[in-house]
CSV table of C-alpha atoms and ligand atoms in Angstrom, one decimal:
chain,number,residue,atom,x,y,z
S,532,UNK,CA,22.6,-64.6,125.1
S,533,UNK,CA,26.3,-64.2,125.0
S,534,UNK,CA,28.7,-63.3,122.6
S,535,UNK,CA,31.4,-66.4,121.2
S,536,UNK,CA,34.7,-66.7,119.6
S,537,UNK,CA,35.6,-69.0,117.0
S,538,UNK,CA,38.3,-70.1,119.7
S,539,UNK,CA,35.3,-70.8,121.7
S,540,UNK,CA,33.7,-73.3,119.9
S,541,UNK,CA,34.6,-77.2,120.8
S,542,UNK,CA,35.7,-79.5,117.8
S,543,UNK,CA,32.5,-81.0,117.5
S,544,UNK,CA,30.8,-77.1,117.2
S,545,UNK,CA,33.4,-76.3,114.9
S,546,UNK,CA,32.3,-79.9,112.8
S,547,UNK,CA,28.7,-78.6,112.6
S,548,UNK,CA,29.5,-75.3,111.7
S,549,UNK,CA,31.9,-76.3,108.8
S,550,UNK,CA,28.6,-79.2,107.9
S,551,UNK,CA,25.9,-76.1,108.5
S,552,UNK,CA,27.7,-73.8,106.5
S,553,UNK,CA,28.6,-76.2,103.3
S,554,UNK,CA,24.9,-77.6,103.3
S,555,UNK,CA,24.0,-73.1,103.5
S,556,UNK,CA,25.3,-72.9,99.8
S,557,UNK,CA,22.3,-75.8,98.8
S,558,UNK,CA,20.0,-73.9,100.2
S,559,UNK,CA,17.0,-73.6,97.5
S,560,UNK,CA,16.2,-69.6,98.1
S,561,UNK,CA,15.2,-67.9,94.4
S,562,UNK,CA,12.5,-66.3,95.9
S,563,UNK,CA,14.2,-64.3,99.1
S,564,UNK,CA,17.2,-64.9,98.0
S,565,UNK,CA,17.9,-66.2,101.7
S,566,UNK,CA,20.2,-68.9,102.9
S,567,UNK,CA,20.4,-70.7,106.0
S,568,UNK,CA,22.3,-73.4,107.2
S,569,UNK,CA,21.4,-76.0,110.5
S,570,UNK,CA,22.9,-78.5,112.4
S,571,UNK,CA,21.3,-80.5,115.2
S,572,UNK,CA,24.1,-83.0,116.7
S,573,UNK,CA,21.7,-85.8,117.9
S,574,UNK,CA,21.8,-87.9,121.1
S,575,UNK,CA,23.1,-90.9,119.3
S,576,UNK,CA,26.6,-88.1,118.6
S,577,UNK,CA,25.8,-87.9,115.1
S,578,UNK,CA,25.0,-84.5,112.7
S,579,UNK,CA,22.4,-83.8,111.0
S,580,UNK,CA,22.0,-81.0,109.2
S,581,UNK,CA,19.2,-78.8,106.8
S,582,UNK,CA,19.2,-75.6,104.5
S,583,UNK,CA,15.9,-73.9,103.5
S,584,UNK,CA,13.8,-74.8,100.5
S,585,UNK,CA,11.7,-72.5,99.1
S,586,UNK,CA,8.2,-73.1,96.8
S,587,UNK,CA,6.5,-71.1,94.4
S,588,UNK,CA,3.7,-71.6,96.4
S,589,UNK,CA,6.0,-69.3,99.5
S,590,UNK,CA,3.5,-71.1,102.2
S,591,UNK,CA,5.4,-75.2,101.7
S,592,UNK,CA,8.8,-73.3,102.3
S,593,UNK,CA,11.0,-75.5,104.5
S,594,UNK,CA,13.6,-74.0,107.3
S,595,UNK,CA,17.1,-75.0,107.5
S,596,UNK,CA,16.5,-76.4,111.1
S,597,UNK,CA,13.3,-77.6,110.4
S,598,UNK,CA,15.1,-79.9,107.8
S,599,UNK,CA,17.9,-80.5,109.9
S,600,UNK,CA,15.4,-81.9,112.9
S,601,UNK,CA,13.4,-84.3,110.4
S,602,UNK,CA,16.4,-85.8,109.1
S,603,UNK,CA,17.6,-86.7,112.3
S,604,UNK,CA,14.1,-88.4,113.1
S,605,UNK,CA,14.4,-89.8,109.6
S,606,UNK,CA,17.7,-91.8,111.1
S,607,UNK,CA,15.5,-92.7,114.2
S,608,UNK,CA,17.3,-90.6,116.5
S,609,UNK,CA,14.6,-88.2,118.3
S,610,UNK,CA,16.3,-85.7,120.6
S,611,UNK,CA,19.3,-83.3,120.3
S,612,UNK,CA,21.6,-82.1,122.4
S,613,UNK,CA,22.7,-79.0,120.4
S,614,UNK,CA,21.5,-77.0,117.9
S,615,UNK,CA,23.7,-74.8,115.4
S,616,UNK,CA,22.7,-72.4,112.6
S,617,UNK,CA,24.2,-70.5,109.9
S,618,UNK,CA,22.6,-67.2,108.5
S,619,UNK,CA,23.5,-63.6,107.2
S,620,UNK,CA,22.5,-61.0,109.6
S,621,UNK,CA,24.3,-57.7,110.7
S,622,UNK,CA,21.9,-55.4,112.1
S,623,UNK,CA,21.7,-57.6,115.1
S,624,UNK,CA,21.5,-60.9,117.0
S,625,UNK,CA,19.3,-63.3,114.9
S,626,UNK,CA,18.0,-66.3,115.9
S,627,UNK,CA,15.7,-69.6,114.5
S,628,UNK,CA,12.2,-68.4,114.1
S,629,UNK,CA,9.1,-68.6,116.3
S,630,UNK,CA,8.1,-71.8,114.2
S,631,UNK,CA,11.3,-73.7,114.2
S,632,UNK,CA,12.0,-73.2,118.0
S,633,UNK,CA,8.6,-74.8,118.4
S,634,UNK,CA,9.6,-77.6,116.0
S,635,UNK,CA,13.1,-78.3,118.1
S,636,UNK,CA,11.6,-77.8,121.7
S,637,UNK,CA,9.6,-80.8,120.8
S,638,UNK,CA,13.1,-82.9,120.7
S,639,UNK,CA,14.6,-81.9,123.7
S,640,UNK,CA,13.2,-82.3,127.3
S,641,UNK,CA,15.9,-80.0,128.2
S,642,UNK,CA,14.8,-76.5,128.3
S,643,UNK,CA,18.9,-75.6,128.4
S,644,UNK,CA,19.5,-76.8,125.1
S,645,UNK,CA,22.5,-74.9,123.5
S,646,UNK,CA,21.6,-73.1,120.4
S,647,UNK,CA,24.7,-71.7,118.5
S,648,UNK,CA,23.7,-68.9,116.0
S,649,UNK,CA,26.3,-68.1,113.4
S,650,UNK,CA,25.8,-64.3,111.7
S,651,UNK,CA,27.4,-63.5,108.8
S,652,UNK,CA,28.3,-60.4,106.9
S,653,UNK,CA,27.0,-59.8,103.4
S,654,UNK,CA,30.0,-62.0,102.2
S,655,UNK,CA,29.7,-64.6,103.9
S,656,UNK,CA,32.3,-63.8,106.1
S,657,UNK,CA,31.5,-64.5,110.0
S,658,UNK,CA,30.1,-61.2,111.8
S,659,UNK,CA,29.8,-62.7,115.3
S,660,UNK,CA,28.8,-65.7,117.1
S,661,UNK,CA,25.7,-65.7,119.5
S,662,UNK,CA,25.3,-68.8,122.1
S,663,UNK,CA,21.8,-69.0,123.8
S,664,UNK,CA,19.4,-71.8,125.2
S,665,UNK,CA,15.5,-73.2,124.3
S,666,UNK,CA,14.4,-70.4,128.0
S,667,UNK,CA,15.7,-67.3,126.2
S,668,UNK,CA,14.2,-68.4,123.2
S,669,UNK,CA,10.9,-70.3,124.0
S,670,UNK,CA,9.8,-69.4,127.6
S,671,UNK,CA,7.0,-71.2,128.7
S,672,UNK,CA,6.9,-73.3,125.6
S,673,UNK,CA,4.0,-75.6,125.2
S,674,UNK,CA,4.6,-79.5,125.1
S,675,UNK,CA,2.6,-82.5,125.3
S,676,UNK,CA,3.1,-82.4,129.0
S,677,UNK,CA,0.2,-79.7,128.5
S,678,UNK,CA,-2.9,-82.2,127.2
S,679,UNK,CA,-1.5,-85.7,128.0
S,680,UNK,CA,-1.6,-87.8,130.9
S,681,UNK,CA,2.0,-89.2,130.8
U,1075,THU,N1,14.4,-69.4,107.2
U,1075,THU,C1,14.9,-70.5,107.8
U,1075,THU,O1,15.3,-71.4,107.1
U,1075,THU,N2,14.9,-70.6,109.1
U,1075,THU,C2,14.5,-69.6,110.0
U,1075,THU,O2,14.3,-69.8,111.2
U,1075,THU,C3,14.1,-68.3,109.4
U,1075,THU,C4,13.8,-68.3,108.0
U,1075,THU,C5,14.3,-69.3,105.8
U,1075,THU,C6,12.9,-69.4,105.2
U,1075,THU,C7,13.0,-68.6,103.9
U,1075,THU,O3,13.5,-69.5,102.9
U,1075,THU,C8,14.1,-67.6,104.2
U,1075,THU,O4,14.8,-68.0,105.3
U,1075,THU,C9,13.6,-66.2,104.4
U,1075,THU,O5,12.6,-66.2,105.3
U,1076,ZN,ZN1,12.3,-71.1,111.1
């Protein structure tokens, strides 16, 4: 994991991070009162992006990049190259869940994949930037590779 600038950030980052964080504020969170934001930039160069949706029934909630992922499958586009997240955090470094970096690792064969995690303050206001890849994350992540003979 390292530490980013804003400077840091290439034009198409700074793209999904202006998309991640204006799809944040749809983000359908009355029961933690939570928002996050995603953005996967597909293979085919395009964005896609999620926010969480919560149920009254907590169990069907939806993640931001879990959202993010299915609507780039929905657009028949099935791996990404990048992956980008907005969320408030300042106690320290947070990262997609256990669940969603299962749900991303199973569109990308590249273990490297960047994942760009934006932390906010409690205004909204960026806090710091953390870059780091599917290894850190997922180590040893389980894929198809395990039970089929491909
Ligand atoms: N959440 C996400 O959208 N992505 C994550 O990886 C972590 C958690 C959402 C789910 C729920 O709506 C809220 O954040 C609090 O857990
Ligand atoms: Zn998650």
């Amino acid at each position: 994991m390292k530490t980013l600038l804003l400077n840091d950030l290439t034009d198409i980052e700074l793209q999904m991070l202006n998309l991640a964080t204006s799809v944040r504020e749809n983000a359908y969170s009355p029961y933690s009162n939570y928002k996050v934001g995603a953005a996967v930039l597909g293979i085919d160069g395009e964005i896609y992006t999620g926010c969480n949706v919560e149920s009254a029934d907590f169990t069907l909630t939806s993640h931001a990049e879990c959202v993010a992922i299915d609507s780039m499958v929905k657009s028949a586009c099935y791996e990404t190259k990048l992956l980008l997240v907005v969320l408030e955090s300042l106690h320290s470094p947070t990262f997609p869940c256990g669940l969603c970096r299962q749900k991303i690792s199973e569109f990308t064969p590249d273990n490297e994949l960047k994942i760009i995690s934006v932390n906010l303050d409690s205004e909204s206001k960026i806090y710091k930037i953390y870059e780091t890849n599917l290894t850190e994350l997922l180590p040893n992540r389980f894929t198809s590779d395990n039970f089929l003979n491909l």
